[in-house]
JSON list of C-alpha atoms in Angstrom, two decimals:
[
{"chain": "A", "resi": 1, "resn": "UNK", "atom": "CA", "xyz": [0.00, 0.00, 0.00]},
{"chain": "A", "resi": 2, "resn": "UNK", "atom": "CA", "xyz": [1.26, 3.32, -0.96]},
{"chain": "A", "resi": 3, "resn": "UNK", "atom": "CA", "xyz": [0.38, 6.31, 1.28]},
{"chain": "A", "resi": 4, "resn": "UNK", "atom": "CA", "xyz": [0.25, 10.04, -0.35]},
{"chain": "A", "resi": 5, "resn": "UNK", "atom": "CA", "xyz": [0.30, 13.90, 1.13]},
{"chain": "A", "resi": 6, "resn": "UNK", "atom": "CA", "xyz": [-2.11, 15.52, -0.28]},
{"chain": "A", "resi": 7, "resn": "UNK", "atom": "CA", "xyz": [-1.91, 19.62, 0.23]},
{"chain": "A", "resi": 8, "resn": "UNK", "atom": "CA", "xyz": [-3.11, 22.93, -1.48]},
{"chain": "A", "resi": 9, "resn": "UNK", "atom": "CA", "xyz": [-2.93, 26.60, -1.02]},
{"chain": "A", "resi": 10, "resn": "UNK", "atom": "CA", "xyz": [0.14, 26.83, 1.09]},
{"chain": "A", "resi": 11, "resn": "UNK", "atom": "CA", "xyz": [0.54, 30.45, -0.04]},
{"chain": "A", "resi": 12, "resn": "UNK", "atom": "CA", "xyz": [4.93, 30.89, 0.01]},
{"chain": "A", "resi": 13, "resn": "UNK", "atom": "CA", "xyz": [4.88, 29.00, 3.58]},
{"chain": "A", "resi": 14, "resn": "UNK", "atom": "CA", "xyz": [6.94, 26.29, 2.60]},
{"chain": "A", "resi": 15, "resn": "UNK", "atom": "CA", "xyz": [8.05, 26.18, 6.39]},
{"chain": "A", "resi": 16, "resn": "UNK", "atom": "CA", "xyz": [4.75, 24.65, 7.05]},
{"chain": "A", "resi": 17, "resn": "UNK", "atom": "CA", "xyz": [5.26, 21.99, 4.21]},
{"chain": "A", "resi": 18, "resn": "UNK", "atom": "CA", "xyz": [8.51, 20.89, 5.47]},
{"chain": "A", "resi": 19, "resn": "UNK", "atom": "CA", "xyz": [7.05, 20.57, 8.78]},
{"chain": "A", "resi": 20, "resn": "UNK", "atom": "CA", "xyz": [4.34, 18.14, 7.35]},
{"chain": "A", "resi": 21, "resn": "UNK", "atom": "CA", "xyz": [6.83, 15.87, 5.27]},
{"chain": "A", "resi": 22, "resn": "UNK", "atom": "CA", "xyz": [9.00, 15.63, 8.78]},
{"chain": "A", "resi": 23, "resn": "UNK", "atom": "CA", "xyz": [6.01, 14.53, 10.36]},
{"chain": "A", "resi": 24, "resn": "UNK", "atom": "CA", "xyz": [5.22, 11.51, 8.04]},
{"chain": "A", "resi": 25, "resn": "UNK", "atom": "CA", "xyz": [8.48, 10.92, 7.29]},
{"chain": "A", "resi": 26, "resn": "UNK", "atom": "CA", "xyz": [7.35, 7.03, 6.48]},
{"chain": "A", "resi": 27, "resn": "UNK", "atom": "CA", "xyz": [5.61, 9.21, 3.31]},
{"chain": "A", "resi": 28, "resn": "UNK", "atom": "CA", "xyz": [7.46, 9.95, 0.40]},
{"chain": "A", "resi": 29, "resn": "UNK", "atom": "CA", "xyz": [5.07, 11.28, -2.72]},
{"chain": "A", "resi": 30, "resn": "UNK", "atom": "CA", "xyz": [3.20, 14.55, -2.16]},
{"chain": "A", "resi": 31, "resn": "UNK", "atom": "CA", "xyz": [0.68, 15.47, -4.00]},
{"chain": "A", "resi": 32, "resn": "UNK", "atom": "CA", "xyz": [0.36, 20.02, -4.17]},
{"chain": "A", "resi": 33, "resn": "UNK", "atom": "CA", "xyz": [-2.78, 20.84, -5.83]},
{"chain": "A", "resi": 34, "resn": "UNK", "atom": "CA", "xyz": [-1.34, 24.69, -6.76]},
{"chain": "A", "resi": 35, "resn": "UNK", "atom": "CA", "xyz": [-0.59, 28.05, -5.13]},
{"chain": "A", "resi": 36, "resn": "UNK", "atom": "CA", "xyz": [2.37, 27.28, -3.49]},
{"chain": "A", "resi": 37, "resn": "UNK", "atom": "CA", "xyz": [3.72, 30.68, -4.50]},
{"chain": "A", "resi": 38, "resn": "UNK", "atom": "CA", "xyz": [7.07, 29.90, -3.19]},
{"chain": "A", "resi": 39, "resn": "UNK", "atom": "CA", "xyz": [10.09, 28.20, -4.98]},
{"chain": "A", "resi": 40, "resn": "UNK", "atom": "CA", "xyz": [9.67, 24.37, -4.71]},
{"chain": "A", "resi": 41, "resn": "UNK", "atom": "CA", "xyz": [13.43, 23.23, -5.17]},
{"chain": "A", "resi": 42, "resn": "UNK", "atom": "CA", "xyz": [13.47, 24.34, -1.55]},
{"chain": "A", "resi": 43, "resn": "UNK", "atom": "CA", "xyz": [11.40, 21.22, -0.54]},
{"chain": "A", "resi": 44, "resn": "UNK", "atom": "CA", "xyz": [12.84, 18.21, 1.12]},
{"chain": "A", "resi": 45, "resn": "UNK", "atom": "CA", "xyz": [10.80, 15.22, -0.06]},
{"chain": "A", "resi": 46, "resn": "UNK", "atom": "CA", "xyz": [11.28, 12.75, -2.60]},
{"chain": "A", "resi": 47, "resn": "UNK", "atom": "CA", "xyz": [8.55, 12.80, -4.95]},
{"chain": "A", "resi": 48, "resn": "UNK", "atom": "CA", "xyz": [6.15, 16.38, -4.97]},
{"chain": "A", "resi": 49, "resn": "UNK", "atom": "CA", "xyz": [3.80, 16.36, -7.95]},
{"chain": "A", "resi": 50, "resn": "UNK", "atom": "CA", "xyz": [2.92, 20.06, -7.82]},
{"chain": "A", "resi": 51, "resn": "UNK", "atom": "CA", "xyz": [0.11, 21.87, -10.51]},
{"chain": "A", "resi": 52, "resn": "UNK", "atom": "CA", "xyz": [-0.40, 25.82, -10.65]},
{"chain": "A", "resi": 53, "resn": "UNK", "atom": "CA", "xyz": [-3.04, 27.36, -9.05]},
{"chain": "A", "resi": 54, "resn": "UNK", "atom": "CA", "xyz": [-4.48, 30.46, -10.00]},
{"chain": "A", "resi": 55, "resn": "UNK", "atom": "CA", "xyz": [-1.61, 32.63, -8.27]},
{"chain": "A", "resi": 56, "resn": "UNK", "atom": "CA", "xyz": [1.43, 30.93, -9.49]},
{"chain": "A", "resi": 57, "resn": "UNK", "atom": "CA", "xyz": [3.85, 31.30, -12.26]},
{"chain": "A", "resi": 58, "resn": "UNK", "atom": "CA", "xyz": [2.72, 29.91, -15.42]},
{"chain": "A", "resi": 59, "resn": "UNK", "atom": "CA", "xyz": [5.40, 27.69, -15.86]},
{"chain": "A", "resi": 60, "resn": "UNK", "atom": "CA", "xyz": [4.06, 24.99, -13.72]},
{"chain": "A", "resi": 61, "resn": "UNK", "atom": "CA", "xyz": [1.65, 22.56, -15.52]},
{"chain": "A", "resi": 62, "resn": "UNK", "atom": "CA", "xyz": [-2.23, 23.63, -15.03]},
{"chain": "A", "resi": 63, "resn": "UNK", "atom": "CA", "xyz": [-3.08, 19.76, -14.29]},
{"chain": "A", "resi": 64, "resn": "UNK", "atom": "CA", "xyz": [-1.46, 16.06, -13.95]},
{"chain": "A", "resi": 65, "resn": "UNK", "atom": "CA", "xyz": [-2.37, 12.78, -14.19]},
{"chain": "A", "resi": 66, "resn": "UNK", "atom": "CA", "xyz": [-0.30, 10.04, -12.46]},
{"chain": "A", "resi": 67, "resn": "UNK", "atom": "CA", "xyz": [-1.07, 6.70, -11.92]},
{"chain": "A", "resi": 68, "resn": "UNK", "atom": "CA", "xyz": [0.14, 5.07, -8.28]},
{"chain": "A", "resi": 69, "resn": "UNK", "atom": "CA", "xyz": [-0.91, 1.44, -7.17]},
{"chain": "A", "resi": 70, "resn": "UNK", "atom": "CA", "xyz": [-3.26, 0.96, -10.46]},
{"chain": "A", "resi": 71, "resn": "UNK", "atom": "CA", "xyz": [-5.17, 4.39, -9.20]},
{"chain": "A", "resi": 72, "resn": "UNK", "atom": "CA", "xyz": [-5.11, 7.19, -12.20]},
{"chain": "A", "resi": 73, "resn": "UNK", "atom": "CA", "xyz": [-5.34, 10.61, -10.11]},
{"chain": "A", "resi": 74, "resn": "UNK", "atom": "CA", "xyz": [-5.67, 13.91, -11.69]},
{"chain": "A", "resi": 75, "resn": "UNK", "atom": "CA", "xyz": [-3.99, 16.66, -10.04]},
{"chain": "A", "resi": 76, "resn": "UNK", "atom": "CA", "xyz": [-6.08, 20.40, -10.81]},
{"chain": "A", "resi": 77, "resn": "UNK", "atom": "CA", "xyz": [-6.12, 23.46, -8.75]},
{"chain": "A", "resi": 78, "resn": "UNK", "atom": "CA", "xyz": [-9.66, 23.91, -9.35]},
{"chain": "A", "resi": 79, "resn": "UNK", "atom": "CA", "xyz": [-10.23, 27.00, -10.58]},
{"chain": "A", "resi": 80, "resn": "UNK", "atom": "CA", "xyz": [-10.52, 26.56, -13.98]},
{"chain": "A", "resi": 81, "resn": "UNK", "atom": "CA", "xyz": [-13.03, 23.79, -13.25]},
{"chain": "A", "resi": 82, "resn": "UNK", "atom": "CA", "xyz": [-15.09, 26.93, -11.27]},
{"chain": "A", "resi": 83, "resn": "UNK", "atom": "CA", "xyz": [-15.03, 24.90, -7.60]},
{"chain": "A", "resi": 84, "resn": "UNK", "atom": "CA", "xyz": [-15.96, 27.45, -5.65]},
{"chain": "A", "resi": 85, "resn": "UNK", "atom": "CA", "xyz": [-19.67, 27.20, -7.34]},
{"chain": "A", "resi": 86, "resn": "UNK", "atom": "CA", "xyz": [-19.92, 23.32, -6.99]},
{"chain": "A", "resi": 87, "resn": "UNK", "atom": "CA", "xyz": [-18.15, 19.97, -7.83]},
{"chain": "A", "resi": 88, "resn": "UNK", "atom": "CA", "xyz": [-20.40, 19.41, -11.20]},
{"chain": "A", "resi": 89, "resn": "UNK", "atom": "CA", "xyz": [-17.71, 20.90, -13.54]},
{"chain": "A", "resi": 90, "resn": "UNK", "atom": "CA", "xyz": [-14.95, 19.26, -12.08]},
{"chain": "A", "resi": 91, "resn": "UNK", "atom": "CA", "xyz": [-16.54, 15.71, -11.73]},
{"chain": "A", "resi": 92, "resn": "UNK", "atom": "CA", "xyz": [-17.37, 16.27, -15.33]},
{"chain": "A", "resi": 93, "resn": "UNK", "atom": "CA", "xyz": [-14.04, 17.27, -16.35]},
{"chain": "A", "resi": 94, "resn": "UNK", "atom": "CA", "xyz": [-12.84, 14.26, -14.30]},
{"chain": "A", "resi": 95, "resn": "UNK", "atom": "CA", "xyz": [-14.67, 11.35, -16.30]},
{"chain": "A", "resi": 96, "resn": "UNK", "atom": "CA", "xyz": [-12.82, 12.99, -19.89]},
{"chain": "A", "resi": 97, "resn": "UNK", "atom": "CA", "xyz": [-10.14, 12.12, -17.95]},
{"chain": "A", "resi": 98, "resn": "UNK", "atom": "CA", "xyz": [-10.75, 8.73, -16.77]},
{"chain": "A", "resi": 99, "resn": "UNK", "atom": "CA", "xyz": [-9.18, 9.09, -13.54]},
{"chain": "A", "resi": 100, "resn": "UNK", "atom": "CA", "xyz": [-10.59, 7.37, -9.78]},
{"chain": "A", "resi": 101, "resn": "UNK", "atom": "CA", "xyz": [-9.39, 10.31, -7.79]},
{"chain": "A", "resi": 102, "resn": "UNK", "atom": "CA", "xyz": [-9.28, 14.22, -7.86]},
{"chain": "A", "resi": 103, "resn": "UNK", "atom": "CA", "xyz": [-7.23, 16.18, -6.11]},
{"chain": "A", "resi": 104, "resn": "UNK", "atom": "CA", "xyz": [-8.47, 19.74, -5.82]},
{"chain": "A", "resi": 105, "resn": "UNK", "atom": "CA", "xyz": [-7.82, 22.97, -4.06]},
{"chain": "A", "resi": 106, "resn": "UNK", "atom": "CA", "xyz": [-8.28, 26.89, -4.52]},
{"chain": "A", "resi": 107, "resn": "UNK", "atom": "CA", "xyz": [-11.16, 27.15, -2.43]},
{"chain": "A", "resi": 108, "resn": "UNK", "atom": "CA", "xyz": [-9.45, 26.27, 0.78]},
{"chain": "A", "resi": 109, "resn": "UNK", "atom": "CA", "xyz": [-11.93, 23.84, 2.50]},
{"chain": "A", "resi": 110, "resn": "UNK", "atom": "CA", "xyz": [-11.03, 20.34, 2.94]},
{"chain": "A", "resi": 111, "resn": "UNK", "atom": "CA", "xyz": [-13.73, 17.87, 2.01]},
{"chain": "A", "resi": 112, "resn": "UNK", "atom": "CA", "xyz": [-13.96, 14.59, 0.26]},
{"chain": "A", "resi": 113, "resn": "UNK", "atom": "CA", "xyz": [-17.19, 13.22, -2.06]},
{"chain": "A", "resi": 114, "resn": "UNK", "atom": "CA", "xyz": [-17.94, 10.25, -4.01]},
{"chain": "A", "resi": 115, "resn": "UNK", "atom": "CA", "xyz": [-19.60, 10.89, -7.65]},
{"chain": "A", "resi": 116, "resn": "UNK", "atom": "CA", "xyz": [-20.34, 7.66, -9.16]},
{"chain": "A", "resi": 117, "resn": "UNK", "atom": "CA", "xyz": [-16.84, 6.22, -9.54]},
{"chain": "A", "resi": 118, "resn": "UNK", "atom": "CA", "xyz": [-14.70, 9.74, -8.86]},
{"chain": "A", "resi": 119, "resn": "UNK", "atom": "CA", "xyz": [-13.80, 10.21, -5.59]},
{"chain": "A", "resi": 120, "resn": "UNK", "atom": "CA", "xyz": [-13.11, 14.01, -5.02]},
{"chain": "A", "resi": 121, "resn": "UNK", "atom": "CA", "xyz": [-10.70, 15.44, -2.61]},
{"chain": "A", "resi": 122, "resn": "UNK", "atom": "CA", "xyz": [-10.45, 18.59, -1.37]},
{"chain": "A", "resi": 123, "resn": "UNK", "atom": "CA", "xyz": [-7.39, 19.02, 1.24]},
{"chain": "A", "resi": 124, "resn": "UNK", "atom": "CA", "xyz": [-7.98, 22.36, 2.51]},
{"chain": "A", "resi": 125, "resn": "UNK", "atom": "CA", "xyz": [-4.90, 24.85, 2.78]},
{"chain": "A", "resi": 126, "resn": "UNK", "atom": "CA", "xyz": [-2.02, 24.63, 4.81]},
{"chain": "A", "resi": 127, "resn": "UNK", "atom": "CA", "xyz": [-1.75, 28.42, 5.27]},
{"chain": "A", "resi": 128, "resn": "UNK", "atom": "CA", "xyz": [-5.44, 29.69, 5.09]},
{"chain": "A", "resi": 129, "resn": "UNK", "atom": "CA", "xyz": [-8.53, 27.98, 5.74]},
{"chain": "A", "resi": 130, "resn": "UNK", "atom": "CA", "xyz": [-11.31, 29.14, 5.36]},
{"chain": "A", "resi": 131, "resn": "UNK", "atom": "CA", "xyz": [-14.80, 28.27, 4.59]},
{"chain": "A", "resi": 132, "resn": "UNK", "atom": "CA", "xyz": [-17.74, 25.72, 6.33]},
{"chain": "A", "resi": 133, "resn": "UNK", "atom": "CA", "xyz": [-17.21, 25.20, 9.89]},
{"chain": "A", "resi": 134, "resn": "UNK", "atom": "CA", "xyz": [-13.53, 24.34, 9.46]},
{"chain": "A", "resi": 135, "resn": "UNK", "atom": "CA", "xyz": [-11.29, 26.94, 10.30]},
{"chain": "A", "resi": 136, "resn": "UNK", "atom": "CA", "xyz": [-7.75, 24.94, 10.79]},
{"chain": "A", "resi": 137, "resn": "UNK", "atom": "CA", "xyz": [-5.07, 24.49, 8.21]},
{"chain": "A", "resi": 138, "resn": "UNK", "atom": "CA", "xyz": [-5.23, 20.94, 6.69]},
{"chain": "A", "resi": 139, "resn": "UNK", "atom": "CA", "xyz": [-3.93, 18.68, 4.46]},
{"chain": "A", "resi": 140, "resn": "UNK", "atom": "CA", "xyz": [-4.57, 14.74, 4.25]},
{"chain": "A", "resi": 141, "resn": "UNK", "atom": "CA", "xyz": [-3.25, 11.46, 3.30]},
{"chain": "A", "resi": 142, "resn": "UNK", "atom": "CA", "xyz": [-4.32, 8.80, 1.17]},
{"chain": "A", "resi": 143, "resn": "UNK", "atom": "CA", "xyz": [-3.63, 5.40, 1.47]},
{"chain": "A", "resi": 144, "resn": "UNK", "atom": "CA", "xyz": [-3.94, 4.14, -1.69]},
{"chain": "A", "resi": 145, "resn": "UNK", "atom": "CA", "xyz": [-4.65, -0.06, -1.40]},
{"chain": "A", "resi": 146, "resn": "UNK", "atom": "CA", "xyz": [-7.59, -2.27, -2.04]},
{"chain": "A", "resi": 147, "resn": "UNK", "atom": "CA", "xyz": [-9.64, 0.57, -0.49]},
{"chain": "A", "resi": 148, "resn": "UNK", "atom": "CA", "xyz": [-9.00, 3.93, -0.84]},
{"chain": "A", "resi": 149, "resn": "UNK", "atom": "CA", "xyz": [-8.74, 5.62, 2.84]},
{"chain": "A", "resi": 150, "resn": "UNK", "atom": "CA", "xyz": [-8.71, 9.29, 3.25]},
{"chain": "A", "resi": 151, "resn": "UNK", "atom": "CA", "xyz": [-8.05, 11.31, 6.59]},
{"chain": "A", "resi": 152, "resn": "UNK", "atom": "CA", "xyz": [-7.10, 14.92, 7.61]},
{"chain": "A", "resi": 153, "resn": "UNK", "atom": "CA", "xyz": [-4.28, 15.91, 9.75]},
{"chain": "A", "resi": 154, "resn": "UNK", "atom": "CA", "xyz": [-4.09, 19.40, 11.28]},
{"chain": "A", "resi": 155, "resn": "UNK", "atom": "CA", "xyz": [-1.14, 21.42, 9.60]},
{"chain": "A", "resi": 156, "resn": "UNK", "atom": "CA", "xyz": [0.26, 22.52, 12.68]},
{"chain": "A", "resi": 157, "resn": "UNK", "atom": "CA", "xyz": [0.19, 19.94, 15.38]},
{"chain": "A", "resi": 158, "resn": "UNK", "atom": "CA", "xyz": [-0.43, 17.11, 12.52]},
{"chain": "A", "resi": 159, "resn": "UNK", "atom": "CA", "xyz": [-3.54, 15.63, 14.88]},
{"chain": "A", "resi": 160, "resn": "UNK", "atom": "CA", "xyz": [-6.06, 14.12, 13.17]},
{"chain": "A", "resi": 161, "resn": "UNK", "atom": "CA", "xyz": [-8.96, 16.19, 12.40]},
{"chain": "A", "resi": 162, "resn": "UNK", "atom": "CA", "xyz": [-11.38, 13.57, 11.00]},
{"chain": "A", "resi": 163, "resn": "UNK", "atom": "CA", "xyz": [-14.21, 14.97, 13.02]},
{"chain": "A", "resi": 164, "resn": "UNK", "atom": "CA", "xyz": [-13.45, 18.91, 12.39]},
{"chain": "A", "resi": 165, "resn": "UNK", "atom": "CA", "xyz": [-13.50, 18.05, 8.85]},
{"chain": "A", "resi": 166, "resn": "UNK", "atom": "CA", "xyz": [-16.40, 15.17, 8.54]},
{"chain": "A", "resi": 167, "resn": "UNK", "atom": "CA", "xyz": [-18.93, 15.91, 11.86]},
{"chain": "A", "resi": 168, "resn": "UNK", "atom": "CA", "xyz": [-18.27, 12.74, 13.03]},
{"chain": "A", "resi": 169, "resn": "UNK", "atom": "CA", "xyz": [-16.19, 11.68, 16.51]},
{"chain": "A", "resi": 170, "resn": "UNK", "atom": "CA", "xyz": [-12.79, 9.53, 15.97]},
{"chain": "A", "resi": 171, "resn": "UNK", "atom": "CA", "xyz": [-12.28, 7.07, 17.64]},
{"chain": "A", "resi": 172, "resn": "UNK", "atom": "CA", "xyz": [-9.07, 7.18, 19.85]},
{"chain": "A", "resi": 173, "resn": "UNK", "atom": "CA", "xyz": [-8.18, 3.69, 17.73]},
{"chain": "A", "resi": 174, "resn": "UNK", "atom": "CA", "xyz": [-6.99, 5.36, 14.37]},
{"chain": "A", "resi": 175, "resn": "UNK", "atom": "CA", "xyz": [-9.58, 3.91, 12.18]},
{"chain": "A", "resi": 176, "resn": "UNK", "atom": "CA", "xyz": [-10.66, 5.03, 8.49]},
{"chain": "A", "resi": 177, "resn": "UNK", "atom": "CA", "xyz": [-13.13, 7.29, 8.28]},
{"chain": "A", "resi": 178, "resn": "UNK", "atom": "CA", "xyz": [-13.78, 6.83, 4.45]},
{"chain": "A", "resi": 179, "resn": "UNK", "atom": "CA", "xyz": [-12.81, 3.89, 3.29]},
{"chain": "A", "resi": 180, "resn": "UNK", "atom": "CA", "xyz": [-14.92, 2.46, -0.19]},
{"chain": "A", "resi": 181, "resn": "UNK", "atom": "CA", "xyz": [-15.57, -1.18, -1.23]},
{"chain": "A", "resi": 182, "resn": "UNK", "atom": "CA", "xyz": [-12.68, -2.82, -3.07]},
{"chain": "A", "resi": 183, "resn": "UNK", "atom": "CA", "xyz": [-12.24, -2.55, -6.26]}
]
């Protein structure tokens, strides 16, 4: 099983990355889902997969699409795909692409959906939240096996924030909170 960070929006505080990466550092692919706004090469993690957002330099690619562990992920910032008026646009843009999972950002609140066979991620920003009732920085890792399990980590104190995030208590056993059927 392959486990992924999955951030967004973290707005030129690269500190904050770093301090994620050293707290997982069992985790070696990160996923950034644009406006980092800072200078990546600064970064100490093995694989980052990194797509512009709507206030970085052009240079960086608009969108990718990897494949890890037999799962095709597309990596958008989201505002192209209009997010912050609903999912419908990106979902659809999704199935052109033929992808399972879609990692989004730009509007800076974590969530997670399932649409058909797409399952949608949001991790929130590391820098800014805002939005809904969650108003801590987040991120989130994906374990990517036979299911695909999704939680969210604090960006600061790297707690698990599960119930912030979903409305639901965690158990003090860490124990998925999404988790789909197998494949």
């Amino acid at each position: 099983m392959t486990s992924l960070l999955v951030v967004s929006d973290s707005h030129v505080h690269n500190a904050t990355l770093q301090g994620i990466f050293q707290a997982h550092p069992d985790i070696s692919i990160c996923l950034h889902c644009g406006d980092i706004q800072d200078d990546p090469a600064s970064l100490k993690i093995e694989t980052l997969y990194l797509v512009q957002g709507n206030t970085d330099v052009p240079t960086m690619p608009k969108e990718l699409i990897i494949e890890i562990d037999h799962y095709q992920i597309l990596i958008v910032h989201g505002h192209e795909q209009v997010v912050e008026d609903g999912l419908d646009d990106l979902v659809a843009y999704g199935k052109t692409k033929n992808v399972d999972l879609i990692c989004y950002g730009h509007t800076h609140h974590p969530m997670v959906a399932k649409r058909d066979d797409l399952t949608i991620l949001n991790p929130g920003s590391v820098a800014f939240p805002r939005g809904g009732k969650v108003f801590v920085p987040t991120y989130a890792i994906v374990d990517l096996g036979d299911d695909l399990t999704i939680h969210f980590y604090h960006a600061k104190t790297h707690a698990c924030v599960d119930d912030l995030v979903l409305g639901s208590p965690t158990k003090k056993k860490k124990k998925s909170f999404f988790s789909f059927l197998k494949r």
